[in-house]
Coordinates of C-alpha atoms in Angstrom, one line a residue:
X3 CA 0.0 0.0 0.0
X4 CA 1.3 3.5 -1.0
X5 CA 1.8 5.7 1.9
X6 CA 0.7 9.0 0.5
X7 CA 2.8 12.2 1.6
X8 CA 1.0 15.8 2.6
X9 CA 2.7 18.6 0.3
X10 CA 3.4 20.5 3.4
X11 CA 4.8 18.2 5.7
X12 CA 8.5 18.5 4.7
X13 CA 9.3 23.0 4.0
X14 CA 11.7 22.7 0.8
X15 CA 14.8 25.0 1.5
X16 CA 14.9 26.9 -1.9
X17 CA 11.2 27.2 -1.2
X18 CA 9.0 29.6 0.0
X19 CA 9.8 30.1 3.6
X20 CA 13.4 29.3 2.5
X21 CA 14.4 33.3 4.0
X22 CA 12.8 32.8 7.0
X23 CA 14.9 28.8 7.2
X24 CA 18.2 30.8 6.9
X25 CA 17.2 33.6 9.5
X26 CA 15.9 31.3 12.1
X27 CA 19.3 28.8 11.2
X28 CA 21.7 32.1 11.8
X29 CA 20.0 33.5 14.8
X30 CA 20.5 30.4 16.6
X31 CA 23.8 29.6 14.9
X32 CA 25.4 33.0 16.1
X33 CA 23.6 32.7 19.4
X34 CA 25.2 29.4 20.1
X35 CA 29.0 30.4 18.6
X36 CA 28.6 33.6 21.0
X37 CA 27.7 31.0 24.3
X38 CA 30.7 29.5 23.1
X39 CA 33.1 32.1 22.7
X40 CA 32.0 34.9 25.3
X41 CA 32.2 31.7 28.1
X42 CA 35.5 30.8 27.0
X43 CA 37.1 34.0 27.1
X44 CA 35.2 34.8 30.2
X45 CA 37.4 31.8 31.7
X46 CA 40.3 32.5 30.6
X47 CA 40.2 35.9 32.1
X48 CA 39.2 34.6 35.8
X49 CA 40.2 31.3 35.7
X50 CA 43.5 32.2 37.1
X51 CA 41.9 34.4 39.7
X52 CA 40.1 31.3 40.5
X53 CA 42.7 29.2 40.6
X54 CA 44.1 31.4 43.4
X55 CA 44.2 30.5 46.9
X56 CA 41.9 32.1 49.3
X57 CA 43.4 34.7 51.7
X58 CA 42.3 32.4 54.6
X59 CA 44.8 29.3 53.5
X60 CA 47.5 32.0 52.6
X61 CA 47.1 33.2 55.6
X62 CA 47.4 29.9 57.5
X63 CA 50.7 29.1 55.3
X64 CA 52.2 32.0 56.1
X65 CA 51.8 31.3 59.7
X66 CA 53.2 28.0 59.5
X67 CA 56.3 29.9 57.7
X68 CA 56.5 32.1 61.1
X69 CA 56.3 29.2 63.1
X70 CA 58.9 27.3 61.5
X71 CA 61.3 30.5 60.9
X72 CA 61.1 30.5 64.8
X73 CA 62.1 27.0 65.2
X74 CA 64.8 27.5 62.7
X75 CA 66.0 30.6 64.9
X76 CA 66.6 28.4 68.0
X77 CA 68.1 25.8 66.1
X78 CA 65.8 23.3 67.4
X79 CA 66.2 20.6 64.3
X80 CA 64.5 17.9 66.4
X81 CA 61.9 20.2 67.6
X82 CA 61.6 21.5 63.9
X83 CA 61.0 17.0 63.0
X84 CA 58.2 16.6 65.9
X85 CA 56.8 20.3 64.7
X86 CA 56.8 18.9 60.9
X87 CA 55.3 15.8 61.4
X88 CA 52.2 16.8 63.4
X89 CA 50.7 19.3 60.6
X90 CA 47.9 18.8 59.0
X91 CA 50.1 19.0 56.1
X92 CA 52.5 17.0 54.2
X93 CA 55.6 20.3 54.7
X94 CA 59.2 19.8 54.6
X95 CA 61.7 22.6 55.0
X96 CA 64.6 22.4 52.0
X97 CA 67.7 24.4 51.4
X98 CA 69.0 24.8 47.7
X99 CA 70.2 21.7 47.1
X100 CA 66.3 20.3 48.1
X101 CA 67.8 18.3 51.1
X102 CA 65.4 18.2 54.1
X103 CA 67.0 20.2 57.1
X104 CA 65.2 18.4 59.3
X105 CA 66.4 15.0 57.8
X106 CA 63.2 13.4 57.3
X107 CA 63.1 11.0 54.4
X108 CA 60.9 12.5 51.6
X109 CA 58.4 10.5 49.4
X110 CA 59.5 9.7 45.9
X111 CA 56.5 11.2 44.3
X112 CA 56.9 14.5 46.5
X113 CA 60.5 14.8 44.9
X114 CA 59.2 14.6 41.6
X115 CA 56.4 17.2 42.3
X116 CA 59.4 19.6 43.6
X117 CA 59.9 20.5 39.8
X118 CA 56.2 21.3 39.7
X119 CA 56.5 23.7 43.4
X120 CA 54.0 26.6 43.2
X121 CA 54.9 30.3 45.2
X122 CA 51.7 31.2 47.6
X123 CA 50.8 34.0 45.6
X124 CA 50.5 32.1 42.3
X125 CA 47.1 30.0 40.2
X126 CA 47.2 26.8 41.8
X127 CA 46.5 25.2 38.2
X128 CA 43.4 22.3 38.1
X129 CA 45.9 19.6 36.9
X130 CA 47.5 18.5 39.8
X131 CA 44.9 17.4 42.9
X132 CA 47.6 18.0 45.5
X133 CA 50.4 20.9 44.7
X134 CA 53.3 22.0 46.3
X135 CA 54.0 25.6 47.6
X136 CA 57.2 26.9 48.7
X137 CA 57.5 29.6 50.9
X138 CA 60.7 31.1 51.3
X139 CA 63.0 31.8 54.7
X140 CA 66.1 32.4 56.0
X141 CA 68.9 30.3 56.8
X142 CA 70.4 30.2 60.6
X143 CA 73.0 28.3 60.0
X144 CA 74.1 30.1 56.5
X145 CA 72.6 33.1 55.4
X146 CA 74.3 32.4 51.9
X147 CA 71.8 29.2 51.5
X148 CA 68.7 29.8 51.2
X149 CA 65.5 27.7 53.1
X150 CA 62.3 27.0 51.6
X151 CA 58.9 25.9 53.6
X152 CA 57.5 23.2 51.1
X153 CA 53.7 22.4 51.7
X154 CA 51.8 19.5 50.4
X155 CA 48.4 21.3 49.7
X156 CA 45.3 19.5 51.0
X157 CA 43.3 18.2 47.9
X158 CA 40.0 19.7 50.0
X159 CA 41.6 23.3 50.0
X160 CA 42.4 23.0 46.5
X161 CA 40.8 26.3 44.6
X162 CA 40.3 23.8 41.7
X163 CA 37.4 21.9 44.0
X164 CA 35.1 25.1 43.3
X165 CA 36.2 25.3 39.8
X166 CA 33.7 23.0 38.4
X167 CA 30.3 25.0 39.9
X168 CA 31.8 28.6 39.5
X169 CA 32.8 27.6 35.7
X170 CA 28.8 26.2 34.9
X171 CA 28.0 29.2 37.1
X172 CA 29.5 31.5 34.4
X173 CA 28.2 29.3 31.2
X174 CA 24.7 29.4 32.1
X175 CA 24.6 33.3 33.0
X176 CA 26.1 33.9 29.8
X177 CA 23.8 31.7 27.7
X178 CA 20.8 33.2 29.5
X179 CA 22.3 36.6 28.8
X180 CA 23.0 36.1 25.0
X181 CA 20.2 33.9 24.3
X182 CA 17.7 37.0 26.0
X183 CA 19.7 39.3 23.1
X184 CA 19.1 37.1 20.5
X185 CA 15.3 36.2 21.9
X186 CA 14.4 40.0 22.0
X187 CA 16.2 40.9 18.0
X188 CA 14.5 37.2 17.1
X189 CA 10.8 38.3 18.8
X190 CA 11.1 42.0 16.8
X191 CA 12.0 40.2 13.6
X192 CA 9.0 37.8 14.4
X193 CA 6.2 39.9 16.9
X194 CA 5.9 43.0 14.7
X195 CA 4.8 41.2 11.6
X196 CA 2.2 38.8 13.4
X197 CA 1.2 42.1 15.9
X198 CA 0.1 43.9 12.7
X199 CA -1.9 40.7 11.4
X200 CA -3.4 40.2 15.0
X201 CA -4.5 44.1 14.9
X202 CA -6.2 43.2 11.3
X203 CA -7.9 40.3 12.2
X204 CA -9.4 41.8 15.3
X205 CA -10.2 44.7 13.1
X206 CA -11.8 42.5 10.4
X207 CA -13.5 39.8 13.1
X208 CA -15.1 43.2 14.2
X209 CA -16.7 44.4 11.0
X210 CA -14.3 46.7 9.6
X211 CA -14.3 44.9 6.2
X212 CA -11.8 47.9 4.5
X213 CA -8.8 46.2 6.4
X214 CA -6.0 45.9 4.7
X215 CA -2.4 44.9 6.4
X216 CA -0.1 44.4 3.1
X217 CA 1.3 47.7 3.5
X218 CA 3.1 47.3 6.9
X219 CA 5.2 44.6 5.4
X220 CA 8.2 44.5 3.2
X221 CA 9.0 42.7 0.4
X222 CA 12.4 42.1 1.6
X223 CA 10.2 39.8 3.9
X224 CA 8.6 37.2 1.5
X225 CA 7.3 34.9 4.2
X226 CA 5.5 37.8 6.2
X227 CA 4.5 39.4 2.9
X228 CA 3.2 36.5 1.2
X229 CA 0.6 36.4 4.4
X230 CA -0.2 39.8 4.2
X231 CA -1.0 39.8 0.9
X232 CA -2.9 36.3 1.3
X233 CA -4.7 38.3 4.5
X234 CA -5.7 41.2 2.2
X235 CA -6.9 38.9 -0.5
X236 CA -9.5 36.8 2.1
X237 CA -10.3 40.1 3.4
X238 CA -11.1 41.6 -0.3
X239 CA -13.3 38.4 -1.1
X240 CA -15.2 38.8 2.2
X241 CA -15.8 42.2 1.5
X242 CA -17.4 41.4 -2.1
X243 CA -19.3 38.5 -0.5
X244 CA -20.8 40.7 2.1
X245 CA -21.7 43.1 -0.4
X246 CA -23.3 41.0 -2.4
X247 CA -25.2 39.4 0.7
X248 CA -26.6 43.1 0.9
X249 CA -27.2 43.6 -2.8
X250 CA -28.9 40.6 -2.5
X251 CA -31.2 40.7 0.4
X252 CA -32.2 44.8 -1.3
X253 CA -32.9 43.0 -3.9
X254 CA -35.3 39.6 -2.2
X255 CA -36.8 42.3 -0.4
X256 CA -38.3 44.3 -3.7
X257 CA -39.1 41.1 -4.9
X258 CA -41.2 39.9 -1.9
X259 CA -42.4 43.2 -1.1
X260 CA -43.8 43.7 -4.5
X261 CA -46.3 41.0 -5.3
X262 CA -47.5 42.0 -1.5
X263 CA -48.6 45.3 -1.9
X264 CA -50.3 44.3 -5.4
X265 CA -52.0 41.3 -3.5
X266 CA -52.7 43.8 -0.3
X267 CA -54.3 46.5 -2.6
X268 CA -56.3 43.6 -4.6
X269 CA -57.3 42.3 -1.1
X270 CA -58.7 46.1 -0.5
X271 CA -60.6 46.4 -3.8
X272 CA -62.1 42.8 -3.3
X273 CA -63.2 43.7 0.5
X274 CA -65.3 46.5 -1.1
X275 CA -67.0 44.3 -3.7
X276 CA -67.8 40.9 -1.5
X277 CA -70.5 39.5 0.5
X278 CA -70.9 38.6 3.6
X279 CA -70.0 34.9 2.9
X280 CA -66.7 36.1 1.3
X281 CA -65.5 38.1 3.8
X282 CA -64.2 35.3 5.9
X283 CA -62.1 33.9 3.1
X284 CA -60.6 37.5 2.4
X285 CA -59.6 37.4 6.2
X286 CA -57.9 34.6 5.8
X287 CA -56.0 35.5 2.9
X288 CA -55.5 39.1 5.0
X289 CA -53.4 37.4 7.9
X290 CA -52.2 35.4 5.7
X291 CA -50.5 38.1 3.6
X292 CA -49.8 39.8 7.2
X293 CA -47.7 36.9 8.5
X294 CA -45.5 36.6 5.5
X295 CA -44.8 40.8 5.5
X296 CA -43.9 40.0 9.0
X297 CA -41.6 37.3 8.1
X298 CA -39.6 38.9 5.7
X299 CA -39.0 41.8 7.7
X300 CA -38.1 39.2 10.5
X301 CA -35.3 37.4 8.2
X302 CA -34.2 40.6 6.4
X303 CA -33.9 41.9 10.1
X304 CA -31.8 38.7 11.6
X305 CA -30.0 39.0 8.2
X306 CA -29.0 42.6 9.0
X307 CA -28.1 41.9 12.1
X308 CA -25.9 39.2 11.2
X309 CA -24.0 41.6 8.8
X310 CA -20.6 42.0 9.6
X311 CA -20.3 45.1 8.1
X312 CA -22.8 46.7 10.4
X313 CA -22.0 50.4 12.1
X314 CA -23.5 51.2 15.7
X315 CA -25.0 54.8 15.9
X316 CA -24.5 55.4 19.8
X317 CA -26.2 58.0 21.7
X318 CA -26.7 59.5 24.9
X319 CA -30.1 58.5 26.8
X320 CA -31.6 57.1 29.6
X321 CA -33.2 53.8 31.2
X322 CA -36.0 55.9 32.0
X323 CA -36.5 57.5 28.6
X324 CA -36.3 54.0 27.1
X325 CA -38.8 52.8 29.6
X326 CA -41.4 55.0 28.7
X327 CA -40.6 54.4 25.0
X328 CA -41.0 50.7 25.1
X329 CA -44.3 50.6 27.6
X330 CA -46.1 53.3 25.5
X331 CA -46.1 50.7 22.2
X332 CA -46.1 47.0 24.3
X333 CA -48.9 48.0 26.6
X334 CA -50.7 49.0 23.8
X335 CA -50.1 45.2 22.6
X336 CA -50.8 43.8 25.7
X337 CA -54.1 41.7 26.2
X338 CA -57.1 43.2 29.2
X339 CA -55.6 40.4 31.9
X340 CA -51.6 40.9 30.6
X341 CA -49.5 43.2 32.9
X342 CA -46.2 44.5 32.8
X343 CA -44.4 45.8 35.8
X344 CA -41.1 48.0 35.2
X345 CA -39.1 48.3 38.5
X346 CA -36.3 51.2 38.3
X347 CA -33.9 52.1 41.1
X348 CA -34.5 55.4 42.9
X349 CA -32.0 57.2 40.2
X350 CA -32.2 57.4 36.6
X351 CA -29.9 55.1 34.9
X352 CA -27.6 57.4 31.9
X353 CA -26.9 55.0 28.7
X354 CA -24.4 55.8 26.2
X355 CA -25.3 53.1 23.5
X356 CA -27.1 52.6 20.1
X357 CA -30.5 53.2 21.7
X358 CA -32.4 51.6 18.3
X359 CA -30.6 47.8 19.0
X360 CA -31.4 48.1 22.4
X361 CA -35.2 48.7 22.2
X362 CA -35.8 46.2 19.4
X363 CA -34.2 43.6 21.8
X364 CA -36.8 45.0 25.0
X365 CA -39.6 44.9 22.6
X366 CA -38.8 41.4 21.1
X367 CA -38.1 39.8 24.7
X368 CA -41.8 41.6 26.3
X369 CA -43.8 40.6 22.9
X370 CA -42.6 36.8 23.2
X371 CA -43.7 37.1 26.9
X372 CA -46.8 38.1 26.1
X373 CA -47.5 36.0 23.2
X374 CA -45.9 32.5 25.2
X375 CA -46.8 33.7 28.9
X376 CA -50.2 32.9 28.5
X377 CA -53.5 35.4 28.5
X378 CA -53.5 36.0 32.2
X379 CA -49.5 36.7 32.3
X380 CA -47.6 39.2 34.6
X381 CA -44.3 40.6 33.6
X382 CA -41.7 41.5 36.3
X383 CA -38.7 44.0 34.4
X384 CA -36.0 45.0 36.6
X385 CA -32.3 46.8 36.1
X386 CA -29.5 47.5 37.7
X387 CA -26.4 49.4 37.3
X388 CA -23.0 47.7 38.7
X389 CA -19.4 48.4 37.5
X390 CA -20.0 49.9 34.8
X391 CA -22.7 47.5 33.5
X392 CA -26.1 47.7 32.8
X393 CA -28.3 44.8 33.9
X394 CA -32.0 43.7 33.0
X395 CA -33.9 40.7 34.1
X396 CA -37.2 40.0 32.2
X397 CA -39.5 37.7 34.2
X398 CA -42.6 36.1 33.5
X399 CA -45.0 33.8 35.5
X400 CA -46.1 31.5 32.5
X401 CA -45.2 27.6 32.0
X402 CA -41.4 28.2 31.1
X403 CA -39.5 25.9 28.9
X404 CA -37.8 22.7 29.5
X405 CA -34.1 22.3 30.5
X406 CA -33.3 20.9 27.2
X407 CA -35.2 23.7 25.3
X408 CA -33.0 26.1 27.3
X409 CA -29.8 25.4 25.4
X410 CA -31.0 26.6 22.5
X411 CA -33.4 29.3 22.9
X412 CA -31.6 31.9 21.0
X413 CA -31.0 30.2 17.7
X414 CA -32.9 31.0 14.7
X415 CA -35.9 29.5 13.7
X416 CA -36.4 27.6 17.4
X417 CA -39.8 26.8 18.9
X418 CA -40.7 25.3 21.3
X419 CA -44.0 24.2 21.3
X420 CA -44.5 23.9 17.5
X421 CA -48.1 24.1 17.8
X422 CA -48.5 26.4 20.1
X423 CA -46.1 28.8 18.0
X424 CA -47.8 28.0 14.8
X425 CA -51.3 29.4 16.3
X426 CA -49.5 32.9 17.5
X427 CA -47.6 33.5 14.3
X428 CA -44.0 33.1 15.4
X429 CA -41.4 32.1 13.3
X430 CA -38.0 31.4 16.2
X431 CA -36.3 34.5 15.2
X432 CA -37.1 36.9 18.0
X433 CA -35.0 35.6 20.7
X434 CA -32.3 35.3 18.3
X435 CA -33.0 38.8 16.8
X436 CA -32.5 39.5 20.4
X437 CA -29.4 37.9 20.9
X438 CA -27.6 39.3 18.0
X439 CA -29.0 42.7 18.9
X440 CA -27.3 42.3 22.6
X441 CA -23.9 40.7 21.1
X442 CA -23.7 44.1 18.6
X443 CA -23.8 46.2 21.8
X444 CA -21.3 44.4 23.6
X445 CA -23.0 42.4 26.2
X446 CA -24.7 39.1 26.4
X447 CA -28.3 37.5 27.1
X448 CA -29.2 34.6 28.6
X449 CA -32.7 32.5 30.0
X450 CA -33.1 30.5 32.9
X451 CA -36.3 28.7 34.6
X452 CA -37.5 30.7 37.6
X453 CA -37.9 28.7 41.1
X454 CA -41.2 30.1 41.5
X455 CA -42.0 29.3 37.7
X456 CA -42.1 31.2 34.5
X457 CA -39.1 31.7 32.0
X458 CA -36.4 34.5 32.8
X459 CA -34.5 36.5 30.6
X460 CA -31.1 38.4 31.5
X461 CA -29.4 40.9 29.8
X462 CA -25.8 42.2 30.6
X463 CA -24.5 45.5 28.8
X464 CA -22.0 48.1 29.3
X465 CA -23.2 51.1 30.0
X466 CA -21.3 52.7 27.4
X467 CA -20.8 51.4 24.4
X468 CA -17.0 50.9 23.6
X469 CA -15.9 52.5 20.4
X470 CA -14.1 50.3 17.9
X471 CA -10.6 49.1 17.5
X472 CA -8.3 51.5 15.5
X473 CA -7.2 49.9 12.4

């Protein structure tokens, strides 16, 4: 069986994002040679200072030197044996020839290190575990030969044992140090490009079909260019497509709208000529021409909505203003048992939105209430202002819906209770009319079954409406 291979899964290097390859291959090339050469010469400079003994053993040399000058001064070479041999360290004390004054057999492999003897002041090396270091003194018994104090070093004072840590110690502060350099000049190179292409997509994602990004990028920049101009093409064809979605929708409107009014007016004329018996029938085909006016404005409305190309007129205004706006229209709707209650806090509530989205939602959210609530229905409305948000709860006492039904409420063409809708005329798009309505405004609406029964609606909303992002 053939195994076949996905065009994109291997990048060709003379291909397409072949620039980018070779940037992306240098900065980390250079970054790593820089590690490299910065830590080395780094070490060389302090290794030697490293390699140095503390103060605190030179010290404690030097005061073995004293201690051994004074023996030397009282010509105590027995004393100067028993002082030698309890040290902590393997010492001798030679004169020029590298005879021990003291006449105590060296080790062979101590000789052989003489040829390797350190002075206190100089870099121990890291080669040899245990070195020797001769300190000079004087000679009592012939100032014309010098003595030398030769100390084994103690492989746990070595400088060398610290070596290891402070060498990593240096490596990894200079490979976080160059590799945040290269990480900053790598993230310009690679941030700016896909910041601009963030800003246009936010800008597009929020209706502003015109964006275009092509122009921020160079062509000295293939990779990024190539997407910008990819972006601005996908952009362009969105643009025609939601531009013919208008064009068309102008157009199904005339269309629909049309044969209406002839069939209303021929409706009229035949009211005036029939009888009794045919006035029923002319009712019928009345609401019947009624509902399908209402329909089409309900789908050219959702369609509207949906429109990404949409522009918000916001105003200043009032919760009380729109209050008194909404009531004056939906009580006029409402049936002889239907009531609506509006509760307002003791101060007026100032808006700063597109006041026409806002009131088509109230109105579509109270008319479902009062068509689905049942004939005896009471409608509770309340609002509140907190942080800056605007907050309106829409409560009914009817049957409610079922948790299921819940989920999706707010999509287009849902009902319920197919019947029921069917004999009052709805079609599912007012809640989602209200939903889209809400969303354009930049809040959110949701529905929820009361405790104490009936369906409630919520809707969140700033207060004011937030202007839109700066392409």
């Amino acid at each position: 069986m053939t195994v076949m291979k996905s065009p994109n899964m291997f990048l060709p290097f003379t291909g397409r994002f072949s620039r980018l390859q070779v940037k992306l291959f240098s900065y980390f090339a250079v970054s790593l040679l820089a590690i490299l050469l910065i830590a080395t010469a780094i070490e060389s400079v302090v290794l030697n200072q490293l390699l140095t003994l503390p103060t605190s053993t030179q010290e404690h040399l030097q005061k073995l030197a004293n201690e051994a000058k004074a023996l030397l001064e009282k010509n105590d070479i027995e004393g100067l044996a028993k002082w030698e041999e309890q040290q902590d360290f393997t010492l001798y004390i030679l004169d020029k020839n590298q005879n021990t004054v003291s006449h105590r057999e060296m080790h062979p492999h101590f000789v052989f290190k003489l040829q390797y003897m350190r002075q206190l002041q100089q870099p121990m090396g890291d080669r040899v575990r245990k070195p020797l270091i001769g300190i000079p003194l004087f000679d009592s018994f012939n100032s014309d030969s010098p003595l030398t104090l030769v100390v084994q070093l103690n492989a746990d004072l070595h400088p060398a044992q610290q070596l290891s840590s402070s060498l990593w110690l240096i490596r990894t502060l200079v490979g976080i140090t160059v590799l945040f350099l290269f990480s900053s000049l790598l993230g310009r190179y690679l941030i700016r490009p896909l910041t601009h292409l963030q800003t246009g997509t936010k800008a597009l994602a929020g209706g502003a079909l015109t964006t275009r990004i092509a122009h921020h990028f160079s062509v000295k920049e293939p990779e990024f260019y190539h997407l910008a101009t990819e972006f601005d093409h996908m952009a362009e064809q969105l643009q025609n497509s939601m531009q013919n979605q208008e064009r068309l929708l102008r157009d199904v409107s005339h269309e629909l709208r049309t044969p209406l009014a002839r069939q209303e007016i021929a409706l009229h004329l035949l009211e005036k000529q029939a009888t009794a018996q045919q006035m029923p029938l002319i009712s019928r085909f009345k609401d019947q021409n009624e509902q399908m006016a209402k329909l089409i404005d309900s789908i050219l409305n959702f369609s509207r909505l949906n429109n990404a190309n949409i522009s918000l007129n916001p105003s200043p205004s009032s919760i009380s203003s729109l209050r008194d706006r909404i009531l004056r229209d939906i009580e006029f709707e409402a049936g002889d048992k239907q009531t609506i209650n509006w509760t307002e806090p003791g101060e007026d509530i100032p808006l700063y939105t597109d006041t026409s989205y806002l009131i088509s939602a109230i109105e579509n959210v109270l008319r479902n209430a009062l068509k689905y609530a049942g004939r005896e229905c009471h409608i509770e409305v309340s609002c509140l202002a907190l942080d800056e948000t605007l907050k309106l709860e829409f409560q009914d006492d009817g049957p409610g819906i079922s948790e299921e039904e819940l989920i999706t409420l707010f999509n287009p063409f849902t009902r319920m209770d197919e019947a029921r809708h069917s004999s009052q005329g709805g079609y599912g798009l007012g809640l989602a009319i209200v939903k889209q309505s809400i969303w354009l405004l930049g809040g959110e609406v949701s529905a929820r079954n009361s405790k104490d029964g009936g369906l409630c609606i919520s809707m969140n909303l700033p207060l004011k409406l937030k202007s839109p992002l700066p392409v």
